[in-house]
JSON list of C-alpha atoms in Angstrom, two decimals:
[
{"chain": "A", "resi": 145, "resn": "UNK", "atom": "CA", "xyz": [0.00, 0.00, 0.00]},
{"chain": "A", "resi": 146, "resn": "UNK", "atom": "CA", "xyz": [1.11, 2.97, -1.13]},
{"chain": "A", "resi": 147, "resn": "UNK", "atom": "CA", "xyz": [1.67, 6.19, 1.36]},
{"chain": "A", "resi": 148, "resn": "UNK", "atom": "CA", "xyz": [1.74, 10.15, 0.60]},
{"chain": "A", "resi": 149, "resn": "UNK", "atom": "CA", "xyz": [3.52, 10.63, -2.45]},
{"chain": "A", "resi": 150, "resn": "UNK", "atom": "CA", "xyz": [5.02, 13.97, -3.79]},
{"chain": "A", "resi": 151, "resn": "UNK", "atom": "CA", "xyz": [6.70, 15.75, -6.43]},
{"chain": "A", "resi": 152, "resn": "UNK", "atom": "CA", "xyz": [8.83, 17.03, -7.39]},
{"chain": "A", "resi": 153, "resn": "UNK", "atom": "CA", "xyz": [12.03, 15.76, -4.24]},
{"chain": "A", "resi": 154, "resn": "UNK", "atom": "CA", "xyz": [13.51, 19.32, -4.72]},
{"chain": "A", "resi": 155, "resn": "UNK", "atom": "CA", "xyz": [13.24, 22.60, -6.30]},
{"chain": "A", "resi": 156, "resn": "UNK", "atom": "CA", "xyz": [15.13, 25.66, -6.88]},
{"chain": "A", "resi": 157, "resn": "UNK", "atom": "CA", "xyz": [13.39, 28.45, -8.55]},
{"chain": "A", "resi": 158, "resn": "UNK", "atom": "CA", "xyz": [14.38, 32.71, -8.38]},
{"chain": "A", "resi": 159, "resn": "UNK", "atom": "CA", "xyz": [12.39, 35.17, -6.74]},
{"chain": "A", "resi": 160, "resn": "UNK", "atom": "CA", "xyz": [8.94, 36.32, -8.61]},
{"chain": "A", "resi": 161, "resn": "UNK", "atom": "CA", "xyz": [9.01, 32.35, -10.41]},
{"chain": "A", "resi": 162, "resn": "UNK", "atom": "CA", "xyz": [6.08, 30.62, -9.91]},
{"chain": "A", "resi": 163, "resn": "UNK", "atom": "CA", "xyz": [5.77, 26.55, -8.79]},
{"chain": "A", "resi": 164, "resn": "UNK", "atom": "CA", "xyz": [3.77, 23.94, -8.61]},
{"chain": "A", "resi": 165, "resn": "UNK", "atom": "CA", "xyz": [4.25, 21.32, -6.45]},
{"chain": "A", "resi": 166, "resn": "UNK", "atom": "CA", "xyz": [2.17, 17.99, -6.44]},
{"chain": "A", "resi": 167, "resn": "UNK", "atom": "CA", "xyz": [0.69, 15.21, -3.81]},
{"chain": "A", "resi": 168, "resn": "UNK", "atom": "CA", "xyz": [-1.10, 11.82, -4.32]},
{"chain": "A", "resi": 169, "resn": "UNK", "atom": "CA", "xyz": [-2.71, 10.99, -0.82]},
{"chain": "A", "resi": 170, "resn": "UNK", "atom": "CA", "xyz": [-3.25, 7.66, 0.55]},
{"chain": "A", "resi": 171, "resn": "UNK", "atom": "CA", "xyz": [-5.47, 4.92, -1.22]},
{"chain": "A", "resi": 172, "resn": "UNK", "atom": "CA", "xyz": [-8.74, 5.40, 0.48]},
{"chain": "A", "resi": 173, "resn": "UNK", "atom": "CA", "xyz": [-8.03, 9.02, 1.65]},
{"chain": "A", "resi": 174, "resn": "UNK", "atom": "CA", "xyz": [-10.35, 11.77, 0.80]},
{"chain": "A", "resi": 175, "resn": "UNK", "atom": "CA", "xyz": [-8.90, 14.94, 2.30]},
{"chain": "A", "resi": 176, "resn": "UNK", "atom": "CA", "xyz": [-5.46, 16.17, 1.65]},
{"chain": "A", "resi": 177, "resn": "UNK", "atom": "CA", "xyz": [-3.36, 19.38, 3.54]},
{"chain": "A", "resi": 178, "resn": "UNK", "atom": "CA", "xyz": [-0.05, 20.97, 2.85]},
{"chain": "A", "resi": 179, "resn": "UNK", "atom": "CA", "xyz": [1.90, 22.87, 5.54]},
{"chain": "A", "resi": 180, "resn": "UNK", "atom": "CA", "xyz": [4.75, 24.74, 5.33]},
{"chain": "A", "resi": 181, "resn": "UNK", "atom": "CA", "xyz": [7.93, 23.58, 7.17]},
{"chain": "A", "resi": 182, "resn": "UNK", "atom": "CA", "xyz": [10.75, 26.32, 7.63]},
{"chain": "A", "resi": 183, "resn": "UNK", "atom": "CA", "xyz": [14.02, 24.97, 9.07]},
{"chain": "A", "resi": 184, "resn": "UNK", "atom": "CA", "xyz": [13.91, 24.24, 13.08]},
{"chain": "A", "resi": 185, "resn": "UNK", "atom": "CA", "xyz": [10.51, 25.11, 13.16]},
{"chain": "A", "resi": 186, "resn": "UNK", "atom": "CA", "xyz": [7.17, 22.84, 13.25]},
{"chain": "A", "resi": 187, "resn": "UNK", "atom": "CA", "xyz": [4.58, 22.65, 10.49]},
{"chain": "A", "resi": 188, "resn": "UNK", "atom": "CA", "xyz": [2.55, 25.66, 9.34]},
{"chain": "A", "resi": 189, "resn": "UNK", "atom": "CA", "xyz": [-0.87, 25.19, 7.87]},
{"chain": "A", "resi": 190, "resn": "UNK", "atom": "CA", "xyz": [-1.47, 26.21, 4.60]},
{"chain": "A", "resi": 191, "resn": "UNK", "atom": "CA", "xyz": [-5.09, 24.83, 3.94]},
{"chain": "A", "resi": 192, "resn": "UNK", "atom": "CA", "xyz": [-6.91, 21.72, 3.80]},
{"chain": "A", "resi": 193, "resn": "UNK", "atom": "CA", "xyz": [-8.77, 20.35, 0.52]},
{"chain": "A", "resi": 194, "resn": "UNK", "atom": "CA", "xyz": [-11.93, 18.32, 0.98]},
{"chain": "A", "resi": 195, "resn": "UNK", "atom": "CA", "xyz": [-14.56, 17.23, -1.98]},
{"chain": "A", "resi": 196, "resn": "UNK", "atom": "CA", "xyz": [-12.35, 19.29, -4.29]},
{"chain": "A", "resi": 197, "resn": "UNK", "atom": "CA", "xyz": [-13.04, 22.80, -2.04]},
{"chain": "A", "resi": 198, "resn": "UNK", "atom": "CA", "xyz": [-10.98, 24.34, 0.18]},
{"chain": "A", "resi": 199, "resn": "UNK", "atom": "CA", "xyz": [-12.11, 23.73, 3.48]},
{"chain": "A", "resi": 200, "resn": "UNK", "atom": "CA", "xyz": [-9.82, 25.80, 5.82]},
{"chain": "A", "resi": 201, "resn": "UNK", "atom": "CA", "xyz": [-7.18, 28.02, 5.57]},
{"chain": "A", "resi": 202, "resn": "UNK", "atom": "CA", "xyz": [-4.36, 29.27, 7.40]},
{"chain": "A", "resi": 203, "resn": "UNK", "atom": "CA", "xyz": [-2.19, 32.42, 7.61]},
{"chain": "A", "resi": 204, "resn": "UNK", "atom": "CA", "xyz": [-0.43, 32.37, 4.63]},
{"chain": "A", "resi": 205, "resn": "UNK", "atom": "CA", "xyz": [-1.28, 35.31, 1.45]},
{"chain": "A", "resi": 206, "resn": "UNK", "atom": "CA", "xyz": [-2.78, 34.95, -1.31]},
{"chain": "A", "resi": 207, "resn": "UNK", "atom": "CA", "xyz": [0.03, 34.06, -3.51]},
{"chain": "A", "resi": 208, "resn": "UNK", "atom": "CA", "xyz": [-0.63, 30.46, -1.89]},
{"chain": "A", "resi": 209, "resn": "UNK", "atom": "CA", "xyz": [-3.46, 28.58, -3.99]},
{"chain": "A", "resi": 210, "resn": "UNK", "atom": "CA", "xyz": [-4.40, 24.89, -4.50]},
{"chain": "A", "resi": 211, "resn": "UNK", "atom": "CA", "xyz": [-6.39, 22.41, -6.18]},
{"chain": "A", "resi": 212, "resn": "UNK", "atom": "CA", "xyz": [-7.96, 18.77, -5.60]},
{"chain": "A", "resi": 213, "resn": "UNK", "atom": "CA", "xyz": [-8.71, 16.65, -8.33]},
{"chain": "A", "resi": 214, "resn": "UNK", "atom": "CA", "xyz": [-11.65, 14.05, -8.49]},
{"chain": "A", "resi": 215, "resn": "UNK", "atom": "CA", "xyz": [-9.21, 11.44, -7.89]},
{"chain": "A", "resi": 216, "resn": "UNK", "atom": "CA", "xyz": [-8.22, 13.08, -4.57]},
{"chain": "A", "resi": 217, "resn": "UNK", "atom": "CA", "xyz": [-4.78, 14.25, -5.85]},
{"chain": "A", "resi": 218, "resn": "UNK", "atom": "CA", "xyz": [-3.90, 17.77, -5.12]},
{"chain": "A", "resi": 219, "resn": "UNK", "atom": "CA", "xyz": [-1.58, 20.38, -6.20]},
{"chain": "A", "resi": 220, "resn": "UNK", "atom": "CA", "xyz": [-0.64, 23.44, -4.00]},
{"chain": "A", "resi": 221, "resn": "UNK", "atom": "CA", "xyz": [0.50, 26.88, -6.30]},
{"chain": "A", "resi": 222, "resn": "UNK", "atom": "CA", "xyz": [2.79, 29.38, -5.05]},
{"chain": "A", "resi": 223, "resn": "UNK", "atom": "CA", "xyz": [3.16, 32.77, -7.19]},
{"chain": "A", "resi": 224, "resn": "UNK", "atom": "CA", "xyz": [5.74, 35.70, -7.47]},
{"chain": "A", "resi": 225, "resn": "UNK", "atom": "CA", "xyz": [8.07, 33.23, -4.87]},
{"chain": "A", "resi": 226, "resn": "UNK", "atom": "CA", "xyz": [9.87, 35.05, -2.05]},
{"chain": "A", "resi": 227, "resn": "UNK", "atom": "CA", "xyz": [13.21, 34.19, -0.34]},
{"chain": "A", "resi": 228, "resn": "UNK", "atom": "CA", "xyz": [11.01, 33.68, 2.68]},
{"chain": "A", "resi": 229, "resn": "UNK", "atom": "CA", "xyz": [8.93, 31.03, 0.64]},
{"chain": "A", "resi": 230, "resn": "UNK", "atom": "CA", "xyz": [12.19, 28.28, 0.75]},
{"chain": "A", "resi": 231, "resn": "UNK", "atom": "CA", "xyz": [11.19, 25.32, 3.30]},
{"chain": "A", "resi": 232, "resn": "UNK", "atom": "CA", "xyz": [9.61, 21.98, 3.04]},
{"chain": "A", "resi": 233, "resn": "UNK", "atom": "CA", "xyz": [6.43, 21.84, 1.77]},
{"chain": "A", "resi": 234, "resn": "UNK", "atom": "CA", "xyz": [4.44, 18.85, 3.78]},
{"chain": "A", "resi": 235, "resn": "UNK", "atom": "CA", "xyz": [1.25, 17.30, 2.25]},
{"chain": "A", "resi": 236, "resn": "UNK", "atom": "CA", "xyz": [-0.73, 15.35, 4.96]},
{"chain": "A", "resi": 237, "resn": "UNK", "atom": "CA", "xyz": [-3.74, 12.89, 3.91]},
{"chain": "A", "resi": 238, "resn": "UNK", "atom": "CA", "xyz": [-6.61, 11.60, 6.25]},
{"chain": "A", "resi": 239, "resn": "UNK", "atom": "CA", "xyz": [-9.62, 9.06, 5.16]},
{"chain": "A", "resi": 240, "resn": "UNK", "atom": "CA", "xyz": [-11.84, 12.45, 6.90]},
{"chain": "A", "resi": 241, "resn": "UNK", "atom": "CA", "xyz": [-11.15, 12.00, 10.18]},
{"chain": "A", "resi": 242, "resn": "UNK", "atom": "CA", "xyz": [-8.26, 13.17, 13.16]},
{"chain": "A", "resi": 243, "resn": "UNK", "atom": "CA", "xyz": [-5.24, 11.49, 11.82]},
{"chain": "A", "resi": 244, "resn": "UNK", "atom": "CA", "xyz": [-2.96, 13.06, 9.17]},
{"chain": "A", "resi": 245, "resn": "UNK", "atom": "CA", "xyz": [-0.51, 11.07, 7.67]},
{"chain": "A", "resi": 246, "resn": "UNK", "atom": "CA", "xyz": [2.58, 13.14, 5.98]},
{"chain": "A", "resi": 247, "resn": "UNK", "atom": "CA", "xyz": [4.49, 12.70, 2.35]},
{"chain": "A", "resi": 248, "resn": "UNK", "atom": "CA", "xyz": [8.41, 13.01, 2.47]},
{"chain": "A", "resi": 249, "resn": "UNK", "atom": "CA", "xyz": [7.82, 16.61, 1.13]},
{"chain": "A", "resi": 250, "resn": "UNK", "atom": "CA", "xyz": [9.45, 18.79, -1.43]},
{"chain": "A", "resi": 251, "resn": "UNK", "atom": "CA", "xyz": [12.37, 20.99, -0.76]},
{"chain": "A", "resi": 252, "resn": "UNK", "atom": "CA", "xyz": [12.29, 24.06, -2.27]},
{"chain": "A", "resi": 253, "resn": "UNK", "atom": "CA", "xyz": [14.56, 26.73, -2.52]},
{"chain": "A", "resi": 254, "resn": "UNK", "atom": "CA", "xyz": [14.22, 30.29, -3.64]},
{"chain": "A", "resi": 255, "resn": "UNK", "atom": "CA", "xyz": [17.42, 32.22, -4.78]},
{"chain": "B", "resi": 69, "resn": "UNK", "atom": "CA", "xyz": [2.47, 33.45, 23.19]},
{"chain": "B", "resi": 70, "resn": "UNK", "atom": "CA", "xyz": [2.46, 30.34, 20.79]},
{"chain": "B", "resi": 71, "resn": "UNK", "atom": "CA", "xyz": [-0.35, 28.37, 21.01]},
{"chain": "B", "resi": 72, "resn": "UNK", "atom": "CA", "xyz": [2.12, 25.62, 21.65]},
{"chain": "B", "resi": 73, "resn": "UNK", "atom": "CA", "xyz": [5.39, 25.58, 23.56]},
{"chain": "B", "resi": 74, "resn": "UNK", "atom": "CA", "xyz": [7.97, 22.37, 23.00]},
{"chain": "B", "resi": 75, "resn": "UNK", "atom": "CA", "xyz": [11.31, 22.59, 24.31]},
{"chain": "B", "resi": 76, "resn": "UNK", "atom": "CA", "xyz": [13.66, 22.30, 20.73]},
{"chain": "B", "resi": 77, "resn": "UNK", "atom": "CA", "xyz": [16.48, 20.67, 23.30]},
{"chain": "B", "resi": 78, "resn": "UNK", "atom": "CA", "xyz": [18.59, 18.93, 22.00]},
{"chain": "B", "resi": 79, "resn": "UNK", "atom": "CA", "xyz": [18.08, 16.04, 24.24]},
{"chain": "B", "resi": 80, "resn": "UNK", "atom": "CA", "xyz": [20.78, 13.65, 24.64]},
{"chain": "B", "resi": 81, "resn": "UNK", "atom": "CA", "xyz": [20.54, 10.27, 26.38]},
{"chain": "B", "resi": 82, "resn": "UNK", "atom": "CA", "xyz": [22.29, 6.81, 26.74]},
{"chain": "B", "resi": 83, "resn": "UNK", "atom": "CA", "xyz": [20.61, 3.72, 25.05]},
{"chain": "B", "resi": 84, "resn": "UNK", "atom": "CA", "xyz": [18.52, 1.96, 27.44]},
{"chain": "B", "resi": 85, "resn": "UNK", "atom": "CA", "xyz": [17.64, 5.38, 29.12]},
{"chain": "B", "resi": 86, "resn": "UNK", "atom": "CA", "xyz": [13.84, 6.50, 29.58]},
{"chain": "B", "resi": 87, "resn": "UNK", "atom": "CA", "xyz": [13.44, 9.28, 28.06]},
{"chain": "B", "resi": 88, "resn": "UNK", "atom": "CA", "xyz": [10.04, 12.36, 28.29]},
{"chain": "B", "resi": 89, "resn": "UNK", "atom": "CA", "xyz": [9.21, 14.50, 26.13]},
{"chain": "B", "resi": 90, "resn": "UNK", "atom": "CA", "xyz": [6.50, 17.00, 26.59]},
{"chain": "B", "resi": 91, "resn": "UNK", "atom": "CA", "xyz": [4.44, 19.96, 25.66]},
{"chain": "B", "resi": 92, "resn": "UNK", "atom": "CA", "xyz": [2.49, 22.79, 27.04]},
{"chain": "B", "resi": 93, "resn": "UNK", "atom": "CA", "xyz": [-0.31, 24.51, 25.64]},
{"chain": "B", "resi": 94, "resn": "UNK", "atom": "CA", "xyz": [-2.67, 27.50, 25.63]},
{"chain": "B", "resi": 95, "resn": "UNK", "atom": "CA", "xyz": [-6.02, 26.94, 23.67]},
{"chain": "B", "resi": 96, "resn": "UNK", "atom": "CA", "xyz": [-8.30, 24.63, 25.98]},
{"chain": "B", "resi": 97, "resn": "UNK", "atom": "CA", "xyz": [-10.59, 23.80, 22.57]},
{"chain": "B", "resi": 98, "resn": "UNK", "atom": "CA", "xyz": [-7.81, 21.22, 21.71]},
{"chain": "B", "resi": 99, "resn": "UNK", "atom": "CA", "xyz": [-9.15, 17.88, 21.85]},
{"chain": "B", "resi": 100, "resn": "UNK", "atom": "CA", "xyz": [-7.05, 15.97, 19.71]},
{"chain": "B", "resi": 101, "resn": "UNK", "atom": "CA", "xyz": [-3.45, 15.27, 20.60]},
{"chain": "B", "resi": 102, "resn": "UNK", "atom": "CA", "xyz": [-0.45, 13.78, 18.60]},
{"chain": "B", "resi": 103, "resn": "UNK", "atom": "CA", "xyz": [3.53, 12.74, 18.35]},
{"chain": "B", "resi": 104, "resn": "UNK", "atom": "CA", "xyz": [4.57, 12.79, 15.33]},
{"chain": "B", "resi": 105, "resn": "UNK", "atom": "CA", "xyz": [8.60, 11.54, 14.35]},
{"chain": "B", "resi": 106, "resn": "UNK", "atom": "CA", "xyz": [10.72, 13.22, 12.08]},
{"chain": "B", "resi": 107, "resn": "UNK", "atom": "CA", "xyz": [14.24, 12.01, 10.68]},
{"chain": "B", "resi": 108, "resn": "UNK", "atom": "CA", "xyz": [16.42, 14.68, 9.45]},
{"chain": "B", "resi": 109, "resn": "UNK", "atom": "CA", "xyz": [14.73, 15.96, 6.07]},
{"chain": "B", "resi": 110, "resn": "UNK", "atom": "CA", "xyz": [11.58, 13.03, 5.86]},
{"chain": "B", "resi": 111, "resn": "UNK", "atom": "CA", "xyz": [8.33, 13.92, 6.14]},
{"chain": "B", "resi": 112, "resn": "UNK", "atom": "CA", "xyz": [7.24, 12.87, 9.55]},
{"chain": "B", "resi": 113, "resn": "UNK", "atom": "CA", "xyz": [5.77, 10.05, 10.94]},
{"chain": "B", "resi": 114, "resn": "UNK", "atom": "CA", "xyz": [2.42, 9.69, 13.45]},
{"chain": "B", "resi": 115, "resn": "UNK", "atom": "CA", "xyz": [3.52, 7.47, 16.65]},
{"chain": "B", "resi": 116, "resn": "UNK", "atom": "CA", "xyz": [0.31, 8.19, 18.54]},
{"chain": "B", "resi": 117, "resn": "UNK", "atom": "CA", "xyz": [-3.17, 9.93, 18.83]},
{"chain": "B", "resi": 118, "resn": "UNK", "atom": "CA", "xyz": [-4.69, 10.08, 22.15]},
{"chain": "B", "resi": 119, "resn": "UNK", "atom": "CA", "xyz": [-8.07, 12.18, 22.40]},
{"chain": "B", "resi": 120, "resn": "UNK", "atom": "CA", "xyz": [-8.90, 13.85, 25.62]},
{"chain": "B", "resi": 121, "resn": "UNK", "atom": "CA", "xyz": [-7.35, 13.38, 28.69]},
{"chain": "B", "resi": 122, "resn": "UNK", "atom": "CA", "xyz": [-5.62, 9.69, 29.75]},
{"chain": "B", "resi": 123, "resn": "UNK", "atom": "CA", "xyz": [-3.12, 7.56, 28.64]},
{"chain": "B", "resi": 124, "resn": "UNK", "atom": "CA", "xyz": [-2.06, 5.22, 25.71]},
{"chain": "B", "resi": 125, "resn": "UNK", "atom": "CA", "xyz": [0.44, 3.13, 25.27]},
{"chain": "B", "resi": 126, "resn": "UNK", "atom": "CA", "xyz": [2.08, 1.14, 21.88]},
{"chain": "B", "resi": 127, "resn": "UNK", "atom": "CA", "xyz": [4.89, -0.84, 22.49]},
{"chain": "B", "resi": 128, "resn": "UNK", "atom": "CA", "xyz": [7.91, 1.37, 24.02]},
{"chain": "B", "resi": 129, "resn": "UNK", "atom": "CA", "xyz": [5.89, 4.23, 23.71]},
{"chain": "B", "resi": 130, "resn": "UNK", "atom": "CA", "xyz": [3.44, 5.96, 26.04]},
{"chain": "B", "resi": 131, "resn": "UNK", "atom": "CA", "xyz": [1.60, 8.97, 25.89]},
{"chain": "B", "resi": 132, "resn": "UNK", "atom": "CA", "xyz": [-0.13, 11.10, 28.60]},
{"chain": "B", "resi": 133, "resn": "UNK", "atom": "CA", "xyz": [-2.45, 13.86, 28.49]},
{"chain": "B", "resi": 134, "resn": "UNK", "atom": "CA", "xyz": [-3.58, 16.38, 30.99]},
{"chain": "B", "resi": 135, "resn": "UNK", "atom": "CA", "xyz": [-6.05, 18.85, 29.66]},
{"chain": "B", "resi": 136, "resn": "UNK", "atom": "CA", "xyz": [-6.19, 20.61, 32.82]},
{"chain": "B", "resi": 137, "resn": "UNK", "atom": "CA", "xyz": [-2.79, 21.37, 33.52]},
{"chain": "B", "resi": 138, "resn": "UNK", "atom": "CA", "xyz": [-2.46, 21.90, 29.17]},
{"chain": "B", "resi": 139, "resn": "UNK", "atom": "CA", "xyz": [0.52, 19.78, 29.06]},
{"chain": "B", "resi": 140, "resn": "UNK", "atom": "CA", "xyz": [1.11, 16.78, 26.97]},
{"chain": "B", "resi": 141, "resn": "UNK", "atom": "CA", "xyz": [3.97, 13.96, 27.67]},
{"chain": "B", "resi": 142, "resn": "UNK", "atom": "CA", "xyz": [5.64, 11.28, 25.19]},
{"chain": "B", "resi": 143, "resn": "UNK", "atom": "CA", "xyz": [7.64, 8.31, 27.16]},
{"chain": "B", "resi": 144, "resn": "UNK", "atom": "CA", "xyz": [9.85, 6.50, 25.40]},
{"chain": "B", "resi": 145, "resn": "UNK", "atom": "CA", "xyz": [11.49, 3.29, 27.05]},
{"chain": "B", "resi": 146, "resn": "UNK", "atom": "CA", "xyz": [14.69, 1.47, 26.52]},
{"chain": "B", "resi": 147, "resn": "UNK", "atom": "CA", "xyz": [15.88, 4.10, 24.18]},
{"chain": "B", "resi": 148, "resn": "UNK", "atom": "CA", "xyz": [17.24, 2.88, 21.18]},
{"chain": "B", "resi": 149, "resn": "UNK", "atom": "CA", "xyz": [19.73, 4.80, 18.58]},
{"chain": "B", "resi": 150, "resn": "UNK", "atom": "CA", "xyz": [17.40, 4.59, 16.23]},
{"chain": "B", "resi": 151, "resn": "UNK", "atom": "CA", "xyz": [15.16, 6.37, 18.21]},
{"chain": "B", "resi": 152, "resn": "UNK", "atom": "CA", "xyz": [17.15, 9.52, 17.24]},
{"chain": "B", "resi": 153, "resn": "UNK", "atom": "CA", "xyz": [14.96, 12.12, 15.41]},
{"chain": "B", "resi": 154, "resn": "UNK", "atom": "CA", "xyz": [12.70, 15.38, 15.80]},
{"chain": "B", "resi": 155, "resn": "UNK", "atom": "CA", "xyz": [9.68, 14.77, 18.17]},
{"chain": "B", "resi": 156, "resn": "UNK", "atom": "CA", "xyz": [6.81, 16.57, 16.99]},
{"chain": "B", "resi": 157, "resn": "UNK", "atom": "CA", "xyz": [3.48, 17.45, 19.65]},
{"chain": "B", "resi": 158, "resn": "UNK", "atom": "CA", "xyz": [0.37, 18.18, 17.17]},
{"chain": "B", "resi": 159, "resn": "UNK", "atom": "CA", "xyz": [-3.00, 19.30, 18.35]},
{"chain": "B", "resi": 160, "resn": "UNK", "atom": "CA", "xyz": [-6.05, 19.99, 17.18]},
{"chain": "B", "resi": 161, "resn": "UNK", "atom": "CA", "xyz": [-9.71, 21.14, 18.36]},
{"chain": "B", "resi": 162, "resn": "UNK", "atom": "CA", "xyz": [-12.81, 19.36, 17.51]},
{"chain": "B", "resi": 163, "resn": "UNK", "atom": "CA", "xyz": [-14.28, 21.80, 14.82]},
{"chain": "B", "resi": 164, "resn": "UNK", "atom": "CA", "xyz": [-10.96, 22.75, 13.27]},
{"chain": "B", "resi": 165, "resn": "UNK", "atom": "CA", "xyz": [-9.21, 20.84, 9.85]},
{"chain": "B", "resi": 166, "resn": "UNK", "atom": "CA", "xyz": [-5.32, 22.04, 11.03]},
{"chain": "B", "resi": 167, "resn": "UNK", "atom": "CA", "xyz": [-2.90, 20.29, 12.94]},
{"chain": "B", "resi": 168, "resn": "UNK", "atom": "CA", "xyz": [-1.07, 22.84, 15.18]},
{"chain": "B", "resi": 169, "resn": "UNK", "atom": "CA", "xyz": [2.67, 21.85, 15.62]},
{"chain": "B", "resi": 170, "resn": "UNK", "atom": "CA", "xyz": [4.96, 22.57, 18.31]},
{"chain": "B", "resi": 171, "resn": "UNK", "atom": "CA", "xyz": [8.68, 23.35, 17.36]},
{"chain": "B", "resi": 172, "resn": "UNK", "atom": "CA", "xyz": [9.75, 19.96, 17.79]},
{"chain": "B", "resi": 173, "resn": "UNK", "atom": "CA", "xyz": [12.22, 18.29, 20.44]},
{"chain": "B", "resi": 174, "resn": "UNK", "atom": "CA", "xyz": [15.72, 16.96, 18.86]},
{"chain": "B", "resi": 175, "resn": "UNK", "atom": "CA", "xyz": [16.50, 13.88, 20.14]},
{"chain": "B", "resi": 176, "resn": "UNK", "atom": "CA", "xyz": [19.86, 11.77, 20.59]},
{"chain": "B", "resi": 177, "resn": "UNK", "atom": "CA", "xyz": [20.54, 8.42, 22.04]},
{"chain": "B", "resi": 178, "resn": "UNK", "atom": "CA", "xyz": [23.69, 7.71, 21.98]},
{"chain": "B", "resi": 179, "resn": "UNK", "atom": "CA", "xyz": [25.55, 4.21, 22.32]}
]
C-alpha cells in the first residue's frame, strides 16, 4: 500500500518564479493538507482540501493557492516566490477524520 | 504566546535510558493530541493519537495527556539509537481541519 507521495524531491526556482508542487494521498483518503515547514521550526498550515473545495485556511497570502482533483490528488501553487517562501512543503492525507498522515515533502529553494 | 510551547532541546541520552518528552499549551478547545517523528529531512511520521485526557500506550511508547494542567507527555522506554529524530506534539480542536505543531524536540541516544 502505497503512502503520501510527492513531487517534485527538490526545487530551486528565483524570486517572482512561480511553482507547482504535487501530492497523491493515501489509497482510500479523501482529504489532503499541505503545511509549510521552515528549518527548526514545526509545520505551518497552509489549507486543507476536501470534496475538491478548500475547506480551511491558514495564515499564509494569497500568492498560496491549490487544487484537488476528483481522484483526490492535489496540487498546492505558489506565485511571485519570495526568499522567505524556501522550506519543506508537507502534504498530509486523512480518510476524513483526526489522523494526518505526511508525504516526504518537497524541498524548495528560492534564490 | 504560541499556542504551543515544545522545548527544541537537543536532548541527549544513553541507550537503554527512559526518556520524556513534553508539551504545554494555551487553547483549551484542543481535543485531539499527537507525536509525530521526524528524521532529518523526511516527512514525519504519526507514533500516537490520544483524544482527551488519559493515557495510551504502543509498544515502548506511552503517551499522557492532561487537559487541565495543558501539558502533553511522550515516554519512550529502553531508548534505542534509532530512536534519534525530531519529536513533533500536534493538536487539534474538535471543529478545526489544522494540525497545530509545536517546534519539535531533537532527540539523541547515543551508544
Amino acid at each position: 500500500d502505497a503512502g503520501v507521495t510527492q513531487s517534485p524531491t527538490h526545487l530551486i526556482k528565483t524570486r517572482g518564479q512561480q511553482v507547482t508542487l504535487r501530492c497523491s494521498p493515501k489509497s482510500g483518503h479523501d482529504t489532503v493538507s499541505w503545511y509549510q515547514q521552515a528549518l527548526g521550526q514545526g509545520p505551518q498550515f497552509i489549507f486543507q482540501y476536501y470534496e475538491e473545495e478548500e475547506r480551511q485556511r491558514g495564515n499564509f497570502p494569497d500568492r498560496f493557492s491549490g487544487h484537488q482533483f476528483p481522484n483526490y490528488s492535489s496540487e498546492l501553487n505558489v506565485n511571485a516566490l519570495l526568499l522567505g517562501d524556501s522550506a519543506l512543503y508537507l502534504c498530509a492525507s486523512s480518510p476524513h477524520g483526526v489522523e494526518q498522515f505526511f508525504g516526504p515533502g518537497t524541498r524548495l529553494t528560492v534564490l | 504566546q504560541k499556542e504551543v510551547e515544545q522545548d527544541p532541546g537537543p536532548l541527549s541520552v544513553p541507550e537503554g535510558a527512559i526518556v520524556s518528552l513534553n508539551c504545554t499549551y494555551s487553547n483549551s478547545a484542543f481535543q485531539y493530541f499527537m507525536w509525530y517523528r521526524q528524521y532529518s529531512r523526511k516527512g514525519p511520521e504519526l507514533l500516537m493519537y490520544t483524544y482527551s485526557s488519559g493515557n495510551k500506550e504502543d509498544g515502548r511508547f506511552t503517551a499522557q495527556v492532561d487537559k487541565s494542567s495543558k501539558y502533553i507527555s511522550l515516554f519512550i522506554r529502553d531508548s534505542q539509537p534509532s530512536d534519534s529524530a525530531t519529536y513533533l506534539c500536534a493538536m487539534k480542536t474538535g471543529t478545526a481541519s489544522k494540525l497545530t505543531f509545536g517546534t519539535g524536540t531533537r532527540l539523541q541516544v547515543t551508544l
